[in-house]
Short mmCIF file of C-alpha atoms in Angstrom, two decimals:
data_model
loop_
_atom_site.label_atom_id
_atom_site.label_comp_id
_atom_site.label_asym_id
_atom_site.label_seq_id
_atom_site.Cartn_x
_atom_site.Cartn_y
_atom_site.Cartn_z
CA UNK A 1 38.33 -79.58 23.93
CA UNK A 2 36.92 -78.09 26.55
CA UNK A 3 39.11 -74.83 26.65
CA UNK A 4 38.62 -74.23 22.97
CA UNK A 5 34.89 -74.45 23.56
CA UNK A 6 34.97 -72.19 26.19
CA UNK A 7 37.28 -69.89 24.67
CA UNK A 8 35.05 -69.79 21.78
CA UNK A 9 31.87 -68.96 23.93
CA UNK A 10 33.35 -66.04 26.00
CA UNK A 11 33.66 -64.67 22.09
CA UNK A 12 30.87 -65.11 21.65
CA UNK A 13 29.21 -63.31 24.52
CA UNK A 14 32.21 -60.18 24.12
CA UNK A 15 30.89 -59.77 20.42
CA UNK A 16 27.26 -59.99 22.08
CA UNK A 17 27.59 -57.61 24.59
CA UNK A 18 29.81 -55.24 22.24
CA UNK A 19 26.81 -54.94 19.83
CA UNK A 20 24.41 -54.11 22.66
CA UNK A 21 26.45 -50.80 23.62
CA UNK A 22 27.14 -49.44 20.07
CA UNK A 23 25.54 -46.59 20.87
CA UNK A 24 21.74 -46.15 18.23
CA UNK A 25 23.00 -43.03 16.86
CA UNK A 26 19.52 -42.49 14.19
CA UNK A 27 17.65 -42.66 17.20
CA UNK A 28 19.36 -40.70 19.61
CA UNK A 29 20.82 -38.19 17.76
CA UNK A 30 19.61 -34.52 18.39
CA UNK A 31 16.52 -33.05 16.50
CA UNK A 32 17.72 -31.11 13.77
CA UNK A 33 17.43 -26.75 14.70
CA UNK A 34 14.84 -25.71 13.24
CA UNK A 35 15.48 -23.86 8.92
CA UNK A 36 16.26 -19.93 9.82
CA UNK A 37 13.89 -17.86 8.36
CA UNK A 38 14.63 -16.23 4.79
CA UNK A 39 16.83 -13.06 5.61
CA UNK A 40 15.16 -10.25 4.12
CA UNK A 41 17.24 -9.42 0.59
CA UNK A 42 14.65 -6.25 -0.44
CA UNK A 43 16.34 -3.37 0.68
CA UNK A 44 19.62 -4.33 -0.80
CA UNK A 45 17.75 -5.70 -4.01
CA UNK A 46 17.44 -2.28 -4.58
CA UNK A 47 21.07 -0.91 -4.32
CA UNK A 48 22.14 -3.49 -6.20
CA UNK A 49 20.23 -2.61 -9.30
CA UNK A 50 20.49 0.86 -8.77
CA UNK A 51 16.13 1.76 -9.36
CA UNK A 52 12.99 1.16 -7.03
CA UNK A 53 10.21 1.03 -8.84
CA UNK A 54 6.89 2.99 -7.91
CA UNK A 55 3.37 1.90 -9.00
CA UNK A 56 0.61 4.13 -9.13
CA UNK A 57 -2.46 5.77 -11.08
CA UNK A 58 -1.54 8.39 -13.02
CA UNK A 59 -4.51 10.07 -12.87
CA UNK A 60 -5.09 10.95 -9.17
CA UNK A 61 -4.10 14.17 -8.65
CA UNK A 62 -1.92 15.35 -7.25
CA UNK A 63 -1.07 12.75 -5.88
CA UNK A 64 0.44 11.30 -8.86
CA UNK A 65 -0.65 12.85 -12.39
CA UNK A 66 0.39 13.97 -15.77
CA UNK A 67 0.77 17.39 -16.46
CA UNK A 68 0.77 19.25 -19.52
CA UNK A 69 3.78 17.97 -20.98
CA UNK A 70 2.13 14.52 -20.26
CA UNK A 71 5.20 14.07 -17.52
CA UNK A 72 3.88 12.52 -14.28
CA UNK A 73 4.28 14.63 -11.32
CA UNK A 74 2.04 15.37 -7.85
CA UNK A 75 2.74 14.98 -4.61
CA UNK A 76 4.07 11.17 -3.49
CA UNK A 77 5.95 11.60 -6.85
CA UNK A 78 7.90 14.37 -5.10
CA UNK A 79 8.38 12.40 -1.38
CA UNK A 80 9.39 9.56 -3.85
CA UNK A 81 12.14 11.70 -5.82
CA UNK A 82 13.24 12.76 -2.90
CA UNK A 83 13.66 9.48 -1.15
CA UNK A 84 15.00 7.99 -4.05
CA UNK A 85 17.53 10.50 -3.95
CA UNK A 86 18.86 9.51 -0.39
CA UNK A 87 18.83 5.82 -1.31
CA UNK A 88 21.26 7.07 -4.30
CA UNK A 89 18.97 4.75 -6.58
CA UNK A 90 16.44 5.87 -9.40
CA UNK A 91 12.91 6.54 -8.75
CA UNK A 92 11.02 4.24 -11.83
CA UNK A 93 7.76 5.18 -12.25
CA UNK A 94 5.37 2.87 -13.36
CA UNK A 95 0.93 3.41 -14.10
CA UNK A 96 -0.52 0.59 -13.36
CA UNK A 97 -4.37 -0.63 -13.05
CA UNK A 98 -5.35 0.57 -9.68
CA UNK A 99 -7.99 -2.60 -9.36
CA UNK A 100 -4.89 -4.48 -9.74
CA UNK A 101 -1.97 -2.85 -7.68
CA UNK A 102 -2.05 -5.86 -5.17
CA UNK A 103 -1.37 -8.30 -8.37
CA UNK A 104 1.35 -5.89 -9.31
CA UNK A 105 2.82 -5.81 -6.22
CA UNK A 106 2.79 -9.52 -5.78
CA UNK A 107 4.33 -9.97 -9.10
CA UNK A 108 6.63 -8.14 -8.92
CA UNK A 109 6.65 -5.50 -11.32
CA UNK A 110 6.44 -2.87 -9.03
CA UNK A 111 8.11 -2.51 -5.46
CA UNK A 112 5.70 -0.22 -3.72
CA UNK A 113 2.19 1.05 -4.36
CA UNK A 114 3.41 4.97 -3.48
CA UNK A 115 -0.55 6.65 -4.10
CA UNK A 116 -2.22 8.16 -1.87
CA UNK A 117 -2.69 4.86 -0.29
CA UNK A 118 -5.53 4.36 2.49
CA UNK A 119 -4.44 2.34 5.00
CA UNK A 120 -6.69 -0.38 6.11
CA UNK A 121 -7.00 -3.46 7.94
CA UNK A 122 -8.14 -5.64 4.96
CA UNK A 123 -5.49 -4.36 2.71
CA UNK A 124 -2.78 -5.69 5.71
CA UNK A 125 -3.66 -8.42 4.94
CA UNK A 126 -1.74 -8.42 1.34
CA UNK A 127 -0.09 -4.97 1.98
CA UNK A 128 3.21 -4.50 3.87
CA UNK A 129 2.57 -0.60 5.24
CA UNK A 130 4.94 1.82 6.21
CA UNK A 131 4.04 4.44 8.84
CA UNK A 132 1.44 6.52 7.72
CA UNK A 133 2.57 10.03 6.13
CA UNK A 134 -0.02 12.01 6.31
CA UNK A 135 -4.31 12.14 7.31
CA UNK A 136 -7.19 12.31 5.15
CA UNK A 137 -10.82 11.56 5.37
CA UNK A 138 -13.45 10.83 2.57
CA UNK A 139 -16.03 13.46 0.97
CA UNK A 140 -18.56 14.26 -0.98
CA UNK A 141 -18.84 16.24 -4.27
CA UNK A 142 -20.78 17.80 -6.11
CA UNK A 143 -21.19 20.26 -8.86
CA UNK A 144 -21.86 24.16 -7.67
CA UNK A 145 -24.92 24.34 -8.77
CA UNK A 146 -26.40 21.56 -7.45
CA UNK A 147 -29.20 21.17 -4.70
CA UNK A 148 -27.70 18.39 -2.92
CA UNK A 149 -26.43 19.88 0.04
CA UNK A 150 -26.57 17.10 2.39
CA UNK A 151 -26.02 12.92 1.80
CA UNK A 152 -30.30 12.49 2.13
CA UNK A 153 -30.07 14.74 -0.16
CA UNK A 154 -28.83 12.57 -2.71
CA UNK A 155 -31.18 9.51 -2.79
CA UNK A 156 -32.39 8.57 -5.95
CA UNK A 157 -28.85 9.59 -7.69
CA UNK A 158 -26.40 7.98 -9.23
CA UNK A 159 -22.88 8.32 -7.29
CA UNK A 160 -19.12 7.78 -8.57
CA UNK A 161 -16.06 6.45 -7.11
CA UNK A 162 -13.03 4.96 -8.25
CA UNK A 163 -13.02 0.88 -8.40
CA UNK A 164 -10.75 -0.97 -5.64
CA UNK A 165 -10.85 2.64 -4.17
CA UNK A 166 -11.73 3.26 -0.18
CA UNK A 167 -14.29 5.84 -0.97
CA UNK A 168 -15.55 2.70 -2.86
CA UNK A 169 -14.80 0.88 -0.20
CA UNK A 170 -16.90 4.13 2.37
CA UNK A 171 -19.90 3.56 0.07
CA UNK A 172 -20.77 -0.14 0.84
CA UNK A 173 -19.84 0.02 4.73
CA UNK A 174 -22.85 2.75 4.88
CA UNK A 175 -24.94 0.61 3.40
CA UNK A 176 -27.81 2.46 4.63
CA UNK A 177 -26.54 5.57 2.72
CA UNK A 178 -25.92 2.84 -0.69
CA UNK A 179 -29.44 1.48 -0.32
CA UNK A 180 -31.18 4.63 -0.61
CA UNK A 181 -29.01 5.45 -3.99
CA UNK A 182 -30.03 4.65 -7.65
CA UNK A 183 -26.59 3.42 -8.00
CA UNK A 184 -22.81 3.37 -7.36
CA UNK A 185 -20.79 3.92 -10.46
CA UNK A 186 -17.88 2.84 -10.57
CA UNK A 187 -14.63 3.79 -13.12
CA UNK A 188 -11.42 2.51 -14.04
CA UNK A 189 -9.50 6.16 -13.59
CA UNK A 190 -10.10 9.32 -10.75
CA UNK A 191 -10.34 10.93 -13.93
CA UNK A 192 -13.09 9.26 -15.22
CA UNK A 193 -15.60 9.90 -11.85
CA UNK A 194 -14.30 13.66 -12.25
CA UNK A 195 -15.76 14.16 -15.57
CA UNK A 196 -18.71 11.57 -15.16
CA UNK A 197 -20.29 14.59 -12.19
CA UNK A 198 -19.08 17.43 -14.57
CA UNK A 199 -20.85 16.00 -17.59
CA UNK A 200 -23.55 15.65 -15.18
CA UNK A 201 -23.68 11.89 -15.74
CA UNK A 202 -23.22 11.81 -11.95
CA UNK A 203 -24.74 13.60 -9.57
CA UNK A 204 -21.91 13.46 -6.89
CA UNK A 205 -18.66 11.38 -6.59
CA UNK A 206 -17.25 10.00 -3.20
CA UNK A 207 -13.29 11.47 -2.96
CA UNK A 208 -10.03 11.54 -0.99
CA UNK A 209 -10.48 15.29 1.17
CA UNK A 210 -7.28 16.53 -0.44
CA UNK A 211 -7.71 15.63 -3.92
CA UNK A 212 -11.18 16.35 -4.35
CA UNK A 213 -9.96 19.85 -3.17
CA UNK A 214 -7.21 20.12 -5.13
CA UNK A 215 -9.03 19.65 -7.90
CA UNK A 216 -11.52 22.25 -7.02
CA UNK A 217 -8.73 24.61 -6.66
CA UNK A 218 -8.18 23.99 -10.18
CA UNK A 219 -11.24 24.17 -11.41
CA UNK A 220 -13.07 27.33 -9.37
CA UNK A 221 -16.67 27.86 -9.72
CA UNK A 222 -17.08 24.02 -10.35
CA UNK A 223 -16.97 21.93 -7.47
CA UNK A 224 -17.78 22.18 -3.78
CA UNK A 225 -17.58 19.86 -1.34
CA UNK A 226 -20.42 18.98 1.42
CA UNK A 227 -20.50 19.19 4.85
CA UNK A 228 -21.14 15.39 5.80
CA UNK A 229 -18.25 13.24 5.42
CA UNK A 230 -16.74 10.00 5.85
CA UNK A 231 -14.32 9.29 8.90
CA UNK A 232 -10.97 9.99 8.63
CA UNK A 233 -8.26 7.25 7.83
CA UNK A 234 -4.10 7.31 6.84
CA UNK A 235 -2.45 7.30 4.11
CA UNK A 236 0.99 4.81 3.87
CA UNK A 237 3.03 3.38 0.97
CA UNK A 238 2.54 -0.55 0.80
CA UNK A 239 5.32 -3.45 0.24
CA UNK A 240 5.13 -6.89 -0.42
CA UNK A 241 4.46 -8.56 2.71
CA UNK A 242 8.22 -9.44 4.33
CA UNK A 243 9.94 -6.88 2.94
CA UNK A 244 10.60 -4.97 5.84
CA UNK A 245 14.17 -4.08 5.17
CA UNK A 246 13.18 -1.87 2.44
CA UNK A 247 9.97 -0.24 4.38
CA UNK A 248 12.02 0.22 7.68
CA UNK A 249 14.49 2.55 5.52
CA UNK A 250 11.83 4.20 3.90
CA UNK A 251 10.43 5.22 7.07
CA UNK A 252 13.27 6.21 8.43
CA UNK A 253 14.59 8.97 5.32
CA UNK A 254 10.47 9.57 5.21
CA UNK A 255 11.31 10.56 9.67
CA UNK A 256 14.36 12.83 8.40
CA UNK A 257 12.64 13.78 5.73
CA UNK A 258 9.59 15.88 9.19
CA UNK A 259 12.96 16.89 10.68
CA UNK A 260 14.97 19.04 8.41
CA UNK A 261 11.49 20.37 6.74
CA UNK A 262 11.47 19.33 3.29
CA UNK A 263 8.76 17.28 3.38
CA UNK A 264 6.71 20.60 4.84
CA UNK A 265 7.98 22.38 1.77
CA UNK A 266 6.89 19.68 -0.69
CA UNK A 267 3.39 20.05 1.44
CA UNK A 268 3.14 23.53 0.72
CA UNK A 269 3.94 23.58 -2.96
CA UNK A 270 1.29 21.32 -3.39
CA UNK A 271 -1.70 22.08 -0.97
CA UNK A 272 -0.17 25.53 0.17
CA UNK A 273 0.14 24.06 3.66
CA UNK A 274 1.80 21.60 5.80
CA UNK A 275 -0.07 17.95 5.72
CA UNK A 276 3.19 16.08 5.29
CA UNK A 277 2.45 13.86 9.31
CA UNK A 278 5.23 11.77 10.59
#
């Protein structure tokens, strides 16, 4: 009997030791590795669908606007056409409301904003910018016969800008100047600002210099540019945040166009000089 009890006790002890030595897999298993970042398929998505959608304000000459045949043309349009051809996809042009450009981009209605888009720190919060492709600045334009010659002469007057433009931001940032004005009038389109000055509703407008001088060249004797200007700025293409692959490929093509002279040729066509810069 004692032998049987001793044998049973030994078995129980062995089972207890076995249980105590069983590995605790849950407690000792290494933590799962971090989930890898989602792959950037932005370039491949464009290549797969065979087209890229460019969003623009179609009143912003000479960057992108409608000609006498209602076709969208312009400096940016010609650059984008060349890029799309080298990328091997169709370029589709989508007119948008300029003050909704970020929403249009983020919602996927367009693949990029390419329309004289100034690179700013504020815009970088929502837009993934390309490298700049030309430099610009904001200028003040008045009628040729206007008595206004300086910013100071605009005290008590009405000055027009486009909504959500860098011109609007420049005037707002120049609080001392803005405070002297009767009103800063904001319009939804670039053409409305010009028409406001030409009709006498506005006393002046603040616009991008290149587009302003282009308009003056098309309307000789009507407008002139004041010597007072706002600081230099750089122009780039806007993509969705995280879509570096598409941005980098288009940057690569634009670099090629700078090297082979095609960018300069497009610039000469629209401005009579080479403003294309990489």
